[in-house]
């Protein structure tokens, strides 16, 4: 996965009925757009994230 600042991440719930989490990439700390990513989620909290198979990337219009 390769991201740039401003891209959006969607983390799908791992269990039936679990809510999706949405966030914006604030920093790309890996080489060539790779993880880890500093992400601000829509609820306001920030986390350093290594996306898993339950994660989808939505590229921002640049």
Short mmCIF file of N, CA, C and O in Angstrom, two decimals:
data_model
loop_
_atom_site.label_atom_id
_atom_site.label_comp_id
_atom_site.label_asym_id
_atom_site.label_seq_id
_atom_site.Cartn_x
_atom_site.Cartn_y
_atom_site.Cartn_z
N UNK A 1 0.85 -1.17 0.00
CA UNK A 1 0.00 0.00 0.00
C UNK A 1 0.89 1.23 0.00
O UNK A 1 1.86 1.30 0.73
N UNK A 2 0.55 2.19 -0.84
CA UNK A 2 1.29 3.45 -0.90
C UNK A 2 0.31 4.60 -0.75
O UNK A 2 -0.69 4.68 -1.46
N UNK A 3 0.59 5.47 0.19
CA UNK A 3 -0.30 6.59 0.49
C UNK A 3 0.47 7.90 0.39
O UNK A 3 1.70 7.92 0.42
N UNK A 4 -0.29 8.99 0.29
CA UNK A 4 0.27 10.33 0.37
C UNK A 4 -0.56 11.11 1.38
O UNK A 4 -1.70 10.73 1.70
N UNK A 5 0.00 12.19 1.88
CA UNK A 5 -0.71 13.03 2.83
C UNK A 5 -2.02 13.49 2.19
O UNK A 5 -2.05 13.89 1.03
N UNK A 6 -3.10 13.39 2.95
CA UNK A 6 -4.42 13.78 2.47
C UNK A 6 -5.27 12.62 2.02
O UNK A 6 -6.50 12.75 1.88
N UNK A 7 -4.66 11.45 1.77
CA UNK A 7 -5.45 10.27 1.42
C UNK A 7 -6.30 9.86 2.61
O UNK A 7 -6.02 10.21 3.76
N UNK A 8 -7.37 9.13 2.34
CA UNK A 8 -8.26 8.66 3.39
C UNK A 8 -8.13 7.15 3.53
O UNK A 8 -7.99 6.44 2.54
N UNK A 9 -8.16 6.68 4.77
CA UNK A 9 -8.15 5.25 5.06
C UNK A 9 -9.51 4.84 5.61
O UNK A 9 -10.11 5.57 6.40
N UNK A 10 -9.98 3.69 5.17
CA UNK A 10 -11.20 3.10 5.70
C UNK A 10 -10.80 1.74 6.27
O UNK A 10 -10.25 0.91 5.57
N UNK A 11 -11.06 1.56 7.55
CA UNK A 11 -10.79 0.28 8.20
C UNK A 11 -12.13 -0.39 8.42
O UNK A 11 -12.98 0.11 9.16
N UNK A 12 -12.32 -1.51 7.74
CA UNK A 12 -13.58 -2.24 7.84
C UNK A 12 -13.63 -3.02 9.14
O UNK A 12 -12.60 -3.50 9.62
N UNK A 13 -14.83 -3.13 9.72
CA UNK A 13 -15.00 -3.88 10.96
C UNK A 13 -14.62 -5.33 10.77
O UNK A 13 -14.93 -5.93 9.74
N UNK A 14 -13.95 -5.90 11.76
CA UNK A 14 -13.50 -7.29 11.67
C UNK A 14 -14.60 -8.27 12.02
O UNK A 14 -14.52 -9.44 11.69
N UNK A 15 -15.62 -7.79 12.72
CA UNK A 15 -16.72 -8.67 13.13
C UNK A 15 -18.02 -8.11 12.58
O UNK A 15 -18.15 -6.90 12.36
N UNK A 16 -18.98 -8.98 12.40
CA UNK A 16 -20.29 -8.56 11.92
C UNK A 16 -20.86 -7.52 12.89
O UNK A 16 -20.82 -7.71 14.11
N UNK A 17 -21.33 -6.41 12.35
CA UNK A 17 -21.90 -5.36 13.16
C UNK A 17 -20.90 -4.33 13.66
O UNK A 17 -21.28 -3.32 14.24
N UNK A 18 -19.61 -4.58 13.44
CA UNK A 18 -18.59 -3.61 13.84
C UNK A 18 -18.60 -2.43 12.88
O UNK A 18 -18.70 -2.60 11.68
N UNK A 19 -18.45 -1.24 13.43
CA UNK A 19 -18.46 -0.04 12.60
C UNK A 19 -17.13 0.12 11.86
O UNK A 19 -16.09 -0.31 12.34
N UNK A 20 -17.20 0.75 10.69
CA UNK A 20 -15.99 1.11 9.97
C UNK A 20 -15.37 2.33 10.65
O UNK A 20 -16.06 3.12 11.27
N UNK A 21 -14.05 2.47 10.50
CA UNK A 21 -13.35 3.65 10.99
C UNK A 21 -12.76 4.36 9.78
O UNK A 21 -12.21 3.73 8.89
N UNK A 22 -12.87 5.68 9.77
CA UNK A 22 -12.38 6.49 8.67
C UNK A 22 -11.38 7.49 9.22
O UNK A 22 -11.57 8.04 10.30
N UNK A 23 -10.30 7.73 8.44
CA UNK A 23 -9.31 8.69 8.87
C UNK A 23 -8.53 9.27 7.71
O UNK A 23 -8.56 8.75 6.60
N UNK A 24 -7.81 10.34 8.00
CA UNK A 24 -7.00 11.03 7.00
C UNK A 24 -5.53 10.84 7.32
O UNK A 24 -5.11 10.95 8.48
N UNK A 25 -4.73 10.57 6.29
CA UNK A 25 -3.30 10.41 6.45
C UNK A 25 -2.68 11.79 6.66
O UNK A 25 -2.80 12.68 5.82
N UNK A 26 -2.02 11.97 7.82
CA UNK A 26 -1.34 13.23 8.14
C UNK A 26 0.13 13.19 7.78
O UNK A 26 0.71 14.20 7.41
N UNK A 27 0.76 12.01 7.96
CA UNK A 27 2.17 11.82 7.67
C UNK A 27 2.39 10.44 7.11
O UNK A 27 1.75 9.48 7.55
N UNK A 28 3.32 10.35 6.17
CA UNK A 28 3.78 9.06 5.66
C UNK A 28 5.20 8.89 6.15
O UNK A 28 6.07 9.68 5.81
N UNK A 29 5.43 7.89 6.98
CA UNK A 29 6.75 7.73 7.61
C UNK A 29 7.59 6.64 6.97
O UNK A 29 8.77 6.52 7.27
N UNK A 30 7.00 5.84 6.10
CA UNK A 30 7.75 4.79 5.42
C UNK A 30 8.35 5.29 4.12
O UNK A 30 8.06 6.38 3.65
N UNK A 31 9.21 4.48 3.54
CA UNK A 31 9.84 4.82 2.27
C UNK A 31 8.86 4.67 1.13
O UNK A 31 8.02 3.77 1.12
N UNK A 32 8.94 5.58 0.17
CA UNK A 32 8.14 5.52 -1.07
C UNK A 32 6.65 5.39 -0.82
O UNK A 32 5.95 4.65 -1.51
N UNK A 33 6.13 6.09 0.18
CA UNK A 33 4.70 6.08 0.45
C UNK A 33 4.21 4.90 1.26
O UNK A 33 3.01 4.71 1.44
N UNK A 34 5.13 4.10 1.76
CA UNK A 34 4.75 2.92 2.55
C UNK A 34 4.49 3.25 4.00
O UNK A 34 4.79 4.35 4.47
N UNK A 35 3.90 2.30 4.72
CA UNK A 35 3.62 2.51 6.14
C UNK A 35 4.89 2.54 6.97
O UNK A 35 5.93 2.07 6.50
N UNK A 36 4.80 3.08 8.18
CA UNK A 36 3.59 3.45 8.91
C UNK A 36 3.08 4.83 8.51
O UNK A 36 3.80 5.65 7.98
N UNK A 37 1.79 5.03 8.81
CA UNK A 37 1.11 6.30 8.54
C UNK A 37 0.59 6.89 9.84
O UNK A 37 0.05 6.16 10.68
N UNK A 38 0.75 8.19 9.99
CA UNK A 38 0.10 8.89 11.09
C UNK A 38 -1.27 9.30 10.58
O UNK A 38 -1.38 10.00 9.57
N UNK A 39 -2.31 8.82 11.24
CA UNK A 39 -3.69 8.99 10.77
C UNK A 39 -4.51 9.70 11.84
O UNK A 39 -4.42 9.38 13.02
N UNK A 40 -5.32 10.68 11.41
CA UNK A 40 -6.30 11.30 12.30
C UNK A 40 -7.66 10.74 11.92
O UNK A 40 -8.15 10.95 10.81
N UNK A 41 -8.26 10.03 12.85
CA UNK A 41 -9.57 9.43 12.61
C UNK A 41 -10.66 10.48 12.78
O UNK A 41 -10.46 11.52 13.41
N UNK A 42 -11.81 10.20 12.19
CA UNK A 42 -12.92 11.16 12.21
C UNK A 42 -13.39 11.50 13.61
O UNK A 42 -14.00 12.55 13.82
N UNK A 43 -13.11 10.64 14.59
CA UNK A 43 -13.49 10.95 15.97
C UNK A 43 -12.47 11.85 16.66
O UNK A 43 -12.62 12.21 17.81
N UNK A 44 -11.38 12.23 15.92
CA UNK A 44 -10.40 13.17 16.44
C UNK A 44 -9.12 12.56 16.97
O UNK A 44 -8.13 13.26 17.15
N UNK A 45 -9.11 11.26 17.25
CA UNK A 45 -7.87 10.70 17.80
C UNK A 45 -6.89 10.38 16.67
O UNK A 45 -7.28 10.18 15.52
N UNK A 46 -5.60 10.39 17.01
CA UNK A 46 -4.54 10.13 16.05
C UNK A 46 -3.80 8.86 16.46
O UNK A 46 -3.66 8.57 17.64
N UNK A 47 -3.33 8.14 15.45
CA UNK A 47 -2.60 6.90 15.71
C UNK A 47 -1.60 6.65 14.60
O UNK A 47 -1.80 7.05 13.46
N UNK A 48 -0.52 5.95 14.97
CA UNK A 48 0.45 5.48 14.00
C UNK A 48 -0.05 4.12 13.53
O UNK A 48 -0.29 3.23 14.35
N UNK A 49 -0.21 3.95 12.22
CA UNK A 49 -0.93 2.79 11.71
C UNK A 49 -0.13 2.05 10.66
O UNK A 49 0.43 2.65 9.74
N UNK A 50 -0.06 0.74 10.82
CA UNK A 50 0.41 -0.17 9.79
C UNK A 50 -0.86 -0.87 9.29
O UNK A 50 -1.40 -1.73 9.98
N UNK A 51 -1.39 -0.49 8.12
CA UNK A 51 -2.67 -1.04 7.67
C UNK A 51 -2.61 -2.54 7.43
O UNK A 51 -1.61 -3.06 6.93
N UNK A 52 -3.71 -3.20 7.77
CA UNK A 52 -3.84 -4.62 7.55
C UNK A 52 -4.75 -4.90 6.37
O UNK A 52 -5.13 -4.01 5.61
N UNK A 53 -5.14 -6.15 6.22
CA UNK A 53 -5.98 -6.57 5.10
C UNK A 53 -7.40 -6.02 5.19
O UNK A 53 -8.13 -6.03 4.21
N UNK A 54 -7.78 -5.49 6.36
CA UNK A 54 -9.11 -4.92 6.53
C UNK A 54 -9.14 -3.43 6.21
O UNK A 54 -10.13 -2.75 6.44
N UNK A 55 -8.05 -2.91 5.64
CA UNK A 55 -7.92 -1.48 5.39
C UNK A 55 -7.96 -1.18 3.89
O UNK A 55 -7.38 -1.91 3.08
N UNK A 56 -8.65 -0.11 3.54
CA UNK A 56 -8.78 0.33 2.15
C UNK A 56 -8.30 1.78 2.06
O UNK A 56 -8.56 2.57 2.96
N UNK A 57 -7.61 2.10 1.00
CA UNK A 57 -7.07 3.44 0.80
C UNK A 57 -7.86 4.17 -0.28
O UNK A 57 -8.10 3.61 -1.35
N UNK A 58 -8.28 5.39 0.03
CA UNK A 58 -8.96 6.23 -0.94
C UNK A 58 -8.04 7.42 -1.22
O UNK A 58 -7.80 8.24 -0.35
N UNK A 59 -7.50 7.47 -2.44
CA UNK A 59 -6.56 8.52 -2.79
C UNK A 59 -7.27 9.86 -2.92
O UNK A 59 -8.36 9.94 -3.47
N UNK A 60 -6.64 10.90 -2.39
CA UNK A 60 -7.18 12.26 -2.48
C UNK A 60 -6.96 12.80 -3.88
O UNK A 60 -5.98 12.43 -4.55
N UNK A 61 -7.85 13.66 -4.32
CA UNK A 61 -7.67 14.33 -5.60
C UNK A 61 -6.60 15.39 -5.43
O UNK A 61 -6.73 16.29 -4.61
N UNK A 62 -5.50 15.26 -6.16
CA UNK A 62 -4.37 16.19 -6.01
C UNK A 62 -4.40 17.20 -7.11
O UNK A 62 -4.63 17.06 -8.19
#
